[in-house]
Coordinates of C-alpha atoms in Angstrom, one line a residue:
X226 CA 96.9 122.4 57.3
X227 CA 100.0 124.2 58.0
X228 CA 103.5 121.9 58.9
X229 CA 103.0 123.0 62.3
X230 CA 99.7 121.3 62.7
X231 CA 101.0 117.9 60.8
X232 CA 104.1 117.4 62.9
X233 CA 101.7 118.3 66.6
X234 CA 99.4 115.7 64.5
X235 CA 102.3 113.3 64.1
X236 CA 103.4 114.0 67.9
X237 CA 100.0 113.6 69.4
X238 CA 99.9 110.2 67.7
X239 CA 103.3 109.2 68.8
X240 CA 102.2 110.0 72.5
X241 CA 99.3 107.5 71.8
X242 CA 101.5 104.5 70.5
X243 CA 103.4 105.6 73.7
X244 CA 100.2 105.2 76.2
X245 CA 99.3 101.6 74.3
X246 CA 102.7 100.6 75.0
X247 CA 102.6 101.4 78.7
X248 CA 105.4 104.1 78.4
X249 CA 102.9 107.0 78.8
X250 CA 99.7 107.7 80.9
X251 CA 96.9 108.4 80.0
X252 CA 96.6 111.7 82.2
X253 CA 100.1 112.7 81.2
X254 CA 99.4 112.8 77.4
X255 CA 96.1 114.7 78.2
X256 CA 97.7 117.7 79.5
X257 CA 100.7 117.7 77.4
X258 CA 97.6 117.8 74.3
X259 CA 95.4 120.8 75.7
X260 CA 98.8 122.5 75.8
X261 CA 99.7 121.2 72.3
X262 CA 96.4 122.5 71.0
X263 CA 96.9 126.0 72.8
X264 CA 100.3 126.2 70.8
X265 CA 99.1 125.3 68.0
X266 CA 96.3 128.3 68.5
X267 CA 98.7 130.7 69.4
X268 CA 100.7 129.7 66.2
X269 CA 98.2 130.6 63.8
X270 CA 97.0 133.8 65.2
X271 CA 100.9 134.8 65.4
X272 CA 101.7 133.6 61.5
X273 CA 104.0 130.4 62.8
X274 CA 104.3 127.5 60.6
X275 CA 106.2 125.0 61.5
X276 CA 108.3 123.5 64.7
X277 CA 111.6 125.4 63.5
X278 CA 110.2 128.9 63.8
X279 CA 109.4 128.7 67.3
X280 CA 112.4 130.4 69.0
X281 CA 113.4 131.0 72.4
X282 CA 111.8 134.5 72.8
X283 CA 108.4 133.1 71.8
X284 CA 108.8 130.2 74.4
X285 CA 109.4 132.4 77.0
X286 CA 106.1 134.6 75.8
X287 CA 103.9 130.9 75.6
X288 CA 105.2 129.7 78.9
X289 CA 104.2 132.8 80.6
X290 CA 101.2 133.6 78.9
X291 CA 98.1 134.3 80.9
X292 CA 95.3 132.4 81.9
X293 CA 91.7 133.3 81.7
X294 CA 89.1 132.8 84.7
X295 CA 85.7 132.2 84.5
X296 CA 85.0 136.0 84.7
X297 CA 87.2 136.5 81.2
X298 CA 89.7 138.4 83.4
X299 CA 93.2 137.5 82.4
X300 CA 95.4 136.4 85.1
X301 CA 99.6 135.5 85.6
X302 CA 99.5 131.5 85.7
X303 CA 100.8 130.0 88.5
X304 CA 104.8 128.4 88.3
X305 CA 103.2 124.7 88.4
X306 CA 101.6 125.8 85.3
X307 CA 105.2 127.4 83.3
X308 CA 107.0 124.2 84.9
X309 CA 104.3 122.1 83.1
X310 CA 104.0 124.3 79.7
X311 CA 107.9 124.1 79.6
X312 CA 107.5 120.2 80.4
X313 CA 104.7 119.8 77.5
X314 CA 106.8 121.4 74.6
X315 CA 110.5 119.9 76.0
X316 CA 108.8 116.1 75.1
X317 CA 107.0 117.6 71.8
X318 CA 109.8 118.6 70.7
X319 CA 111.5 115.3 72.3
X320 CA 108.9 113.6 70.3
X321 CA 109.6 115.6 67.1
X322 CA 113.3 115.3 66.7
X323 CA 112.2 111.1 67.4
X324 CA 110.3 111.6 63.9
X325 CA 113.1 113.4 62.2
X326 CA 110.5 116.1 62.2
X327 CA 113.1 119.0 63.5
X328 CA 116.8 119.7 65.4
X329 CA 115.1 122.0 67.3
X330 CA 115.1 122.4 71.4
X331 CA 113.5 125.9 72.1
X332 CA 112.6 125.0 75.8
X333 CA 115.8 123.8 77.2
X334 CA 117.2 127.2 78.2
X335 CA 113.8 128.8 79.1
X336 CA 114.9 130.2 82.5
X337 CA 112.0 129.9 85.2
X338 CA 112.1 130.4 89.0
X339 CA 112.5 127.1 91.1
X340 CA 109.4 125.3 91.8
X341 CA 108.2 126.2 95.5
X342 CA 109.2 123.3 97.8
X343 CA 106.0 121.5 98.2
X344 CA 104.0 121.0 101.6
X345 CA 103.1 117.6 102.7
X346 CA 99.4 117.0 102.2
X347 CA 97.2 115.4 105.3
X348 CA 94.1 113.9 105.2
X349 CA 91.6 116.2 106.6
X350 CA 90.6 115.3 110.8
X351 CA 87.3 113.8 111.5
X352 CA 86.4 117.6 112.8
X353 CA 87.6 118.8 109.6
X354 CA 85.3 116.3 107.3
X355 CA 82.6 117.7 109.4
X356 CA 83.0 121.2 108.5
X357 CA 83.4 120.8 104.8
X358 CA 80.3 118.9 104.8
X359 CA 78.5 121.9 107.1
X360 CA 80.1 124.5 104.1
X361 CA 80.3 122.2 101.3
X362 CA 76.6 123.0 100.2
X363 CA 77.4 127.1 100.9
X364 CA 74.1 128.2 98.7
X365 CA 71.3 126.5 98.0
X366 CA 71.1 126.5 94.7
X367 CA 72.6 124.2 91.5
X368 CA 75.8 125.8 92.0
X369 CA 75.7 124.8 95.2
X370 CA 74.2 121.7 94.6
X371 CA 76.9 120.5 92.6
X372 CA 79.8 121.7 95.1
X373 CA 78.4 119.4 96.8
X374 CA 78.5 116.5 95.2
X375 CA 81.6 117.1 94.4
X376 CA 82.6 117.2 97.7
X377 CA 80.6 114.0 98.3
X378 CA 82.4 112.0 95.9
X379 CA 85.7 113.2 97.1
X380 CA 84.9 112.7 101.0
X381 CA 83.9 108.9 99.5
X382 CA 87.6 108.9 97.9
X383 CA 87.3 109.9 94.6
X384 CA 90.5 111.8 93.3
X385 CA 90.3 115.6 91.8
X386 CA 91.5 113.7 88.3
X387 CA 87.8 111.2 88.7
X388 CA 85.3 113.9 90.5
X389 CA 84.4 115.4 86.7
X390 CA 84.1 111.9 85.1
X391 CA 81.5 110.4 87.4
X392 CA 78.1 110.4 85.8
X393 CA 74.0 109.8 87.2
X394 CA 74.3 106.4 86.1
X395 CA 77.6 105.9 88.2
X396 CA 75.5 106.6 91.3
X397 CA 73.3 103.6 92.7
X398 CA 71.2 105.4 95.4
X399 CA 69.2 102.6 96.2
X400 CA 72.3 100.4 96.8
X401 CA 74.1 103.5 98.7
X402 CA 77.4 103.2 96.4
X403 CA 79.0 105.1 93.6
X404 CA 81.4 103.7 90.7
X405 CA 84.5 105.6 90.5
X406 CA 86.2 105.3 86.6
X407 CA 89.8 105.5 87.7
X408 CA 92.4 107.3 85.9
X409 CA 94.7 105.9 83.6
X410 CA 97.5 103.4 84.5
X411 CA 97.7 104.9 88.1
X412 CA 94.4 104.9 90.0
X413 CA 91.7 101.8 89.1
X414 CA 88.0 102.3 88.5
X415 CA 86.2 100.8 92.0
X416 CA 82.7 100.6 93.7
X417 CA 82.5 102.6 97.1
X418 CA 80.2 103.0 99.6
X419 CA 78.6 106.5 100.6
X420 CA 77.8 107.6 103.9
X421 CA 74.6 109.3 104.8
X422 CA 75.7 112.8 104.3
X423 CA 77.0 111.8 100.8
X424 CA 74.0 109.7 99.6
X425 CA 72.0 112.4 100.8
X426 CA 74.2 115.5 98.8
X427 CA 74.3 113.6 95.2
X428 CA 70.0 112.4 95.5
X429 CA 70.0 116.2 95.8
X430 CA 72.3 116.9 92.6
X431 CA 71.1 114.3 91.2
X432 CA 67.1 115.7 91.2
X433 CA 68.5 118.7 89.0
X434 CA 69.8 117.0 86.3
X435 CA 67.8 115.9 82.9
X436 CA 70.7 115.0 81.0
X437 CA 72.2 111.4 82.2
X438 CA 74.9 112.0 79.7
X439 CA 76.3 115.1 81.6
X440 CA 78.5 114.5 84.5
X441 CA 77.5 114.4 88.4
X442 CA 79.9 117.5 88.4
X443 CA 78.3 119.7 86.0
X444 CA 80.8 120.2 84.2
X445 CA 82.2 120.0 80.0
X446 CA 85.6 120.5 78.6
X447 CA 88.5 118.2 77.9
X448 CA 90.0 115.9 81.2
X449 CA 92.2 118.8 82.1
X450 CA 90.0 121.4 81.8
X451 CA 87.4 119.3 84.1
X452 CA 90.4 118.2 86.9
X453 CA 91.0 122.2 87.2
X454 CA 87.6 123.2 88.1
X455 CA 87.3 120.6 89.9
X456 CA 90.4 121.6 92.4
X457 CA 88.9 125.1 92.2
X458 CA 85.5 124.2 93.3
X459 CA 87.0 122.4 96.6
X460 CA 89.3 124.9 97.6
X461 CA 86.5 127.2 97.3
X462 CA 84.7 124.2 100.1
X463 CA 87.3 124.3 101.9
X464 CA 88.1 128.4 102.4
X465 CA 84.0 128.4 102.9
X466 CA 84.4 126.2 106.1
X467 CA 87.4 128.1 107.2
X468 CA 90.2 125.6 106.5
X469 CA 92.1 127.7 103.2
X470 CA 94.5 129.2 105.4
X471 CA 96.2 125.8 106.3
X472 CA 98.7 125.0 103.6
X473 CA 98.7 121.1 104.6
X474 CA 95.0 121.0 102.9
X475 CA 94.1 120.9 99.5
X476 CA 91.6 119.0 97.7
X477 CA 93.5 115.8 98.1
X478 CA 92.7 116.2 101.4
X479 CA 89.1 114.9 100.9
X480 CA 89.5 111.6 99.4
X481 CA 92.8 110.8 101.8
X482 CA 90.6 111.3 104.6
X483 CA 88.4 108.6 103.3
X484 CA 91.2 106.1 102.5
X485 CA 92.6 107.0 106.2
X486 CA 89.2 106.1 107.5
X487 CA 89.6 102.8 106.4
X488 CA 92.4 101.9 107.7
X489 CA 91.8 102.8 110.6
X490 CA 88.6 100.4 111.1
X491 CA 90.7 97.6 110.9
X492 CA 94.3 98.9 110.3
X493 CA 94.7 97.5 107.0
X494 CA 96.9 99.7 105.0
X495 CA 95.2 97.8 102.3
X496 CA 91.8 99.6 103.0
X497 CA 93.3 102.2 102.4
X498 CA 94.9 101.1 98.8
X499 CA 91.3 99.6 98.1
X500 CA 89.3 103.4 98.5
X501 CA 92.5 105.2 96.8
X502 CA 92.2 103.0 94.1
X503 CA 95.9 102.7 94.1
X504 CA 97.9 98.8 93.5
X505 CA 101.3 100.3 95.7
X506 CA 100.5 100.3 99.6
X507 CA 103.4 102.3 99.9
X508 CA 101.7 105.2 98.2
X509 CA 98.2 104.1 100.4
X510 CA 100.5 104.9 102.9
X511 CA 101.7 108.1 102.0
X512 CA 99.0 109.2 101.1
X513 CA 97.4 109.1 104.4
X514 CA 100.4 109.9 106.2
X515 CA 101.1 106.5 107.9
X516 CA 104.9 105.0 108.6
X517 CA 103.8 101.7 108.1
X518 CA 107.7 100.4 107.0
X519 CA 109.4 101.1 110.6
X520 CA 113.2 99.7 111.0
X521 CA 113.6 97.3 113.5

């Protein structure tokens, strides 16, 4: 094992200590690893052996390096993705010089475009919901299938992060409700109940599965790896039913619609905090875009 791999050992393990101790979560370390083992990849094939012969040139090359899609084609990652490499291997290295593992700070001047300014996210309408459930099942077959269970579990208000970790035995047809895990510190595990269209998408994903150990989704890889195709399977819902052009929807849109739902059959921001899974009301409220806290 070269000194590269012992000190990204050393680091991971220091993240972990950092997670048990509440300083960390759980879904942050997890994409700061896949991009920890990525380096450490990258190292070998390029000869690098340790933390100190990573230099600022070869930062720039790993921040930008390309992505591959399902098709093998290679592809320019998006600037989310370079804001969060640079992110991942600042706080390695953070973590290193912690250890007394290295001086070194290759990141810090790594000089990348500003972030785009981000668009407020809404819920998706009632008309809206409609349509992705017309489009969510676009072919009827197990691809198809399992867009739309995804879908399903997101229109019941399961995040992008919880879609991929949801599995058969999760999914209590007979009682009409799904157990969501949560994710991490931030978003608890919770029963929900499915609506018709819902029930009726995941008995039919459900029928095409003979593994109960494989996920409602379909789908393997690490969390990060499942989150991303996740978000890429509903954007592909929602361009299908003729809502990608509006940059106010994404993904998040599905389950905010849900929470927003809620709240409004009893106007209960709580409801809303209850389906999201989420312990701050302020974020409930956010989240589906209600001013709940208005000055007198």
């Amino acid at each position: 094992m070269s000194a590269l791999s012992q000190a990204l050992t050393q680091i991971r393990a220091a993240w972990a200590a950092q997670i048990a101790a509440g300083e960390l979560s759980a879904s942050t370390v997890a994409q700061w690893s896949v991009f920890a083992g990525q380096l450490e990849t990258l190292a070998a094939q390029l000869g690098i052996v340790s933390l100190d012969d990573i230099d600022p040139d070869l930062v720039d090359d790993i921040v930008r390096s390309p992505l591959q899609d399902s098709k093998g084609r290679l592809r320019e990652p998006a600037l989310p993705t370079q804001h969060g490499r640079r992110v991942a291997l600042r706080n390695a290295y953070r973590t290193a010089r912690a250890l007394g593992l290295t001086d070194a700070d290759p990141a810090r001047d790594t000089d990348l475009p500003a972030k785009p300014v981000e668009t407020t996210i809404r819920p998706l309408t009632d008309t809206e919901a409609e349509r992705v459930k017309s489009w969510a099942v676009y072919r009827w077959d197990k691809l198809g299938r399992r867009h739309g269970a995804m879908a399903a579990l997101a229109l019941t208000g399961a995040h992008v992060a919880e879609v991929g970790g949801v599995y058969p035995d999760n999914v209590d047809l007979d009682r009409g409700v799904v157990r969501l895990p949560g994710c991490g510190q931030r978003i608890d595990a919770r029963t929900l109940v499915l609506d018709s269209w819902s029930a009726l998408a995941l008995h039919d994903r459900l029928a095409d599965i003979d593994d109960r150990n494989l996920p409602v989704a379909g789908l393997v890889g690490d969390w990060v790896q499942r989150k991303n195709l996740v978000s890429t399977a509903l954007r592909r819902v929602l361009t299908k039913a003729g809502l990608g052009g509006d940059p106010t929807l994404r993904p998040a849109s599905l389950p905010a619609h849900a929470a927003r739902a809620a709240f409004l059959r009893h106007w209960q921001i709580e409801d809303a905090a209850r389906v999201l899974g989420v312990r701050s009301l302020d974020a409930a409220a956010r989240t589906i875009r209600y001013e709940w806290r208005v000055s007198a």
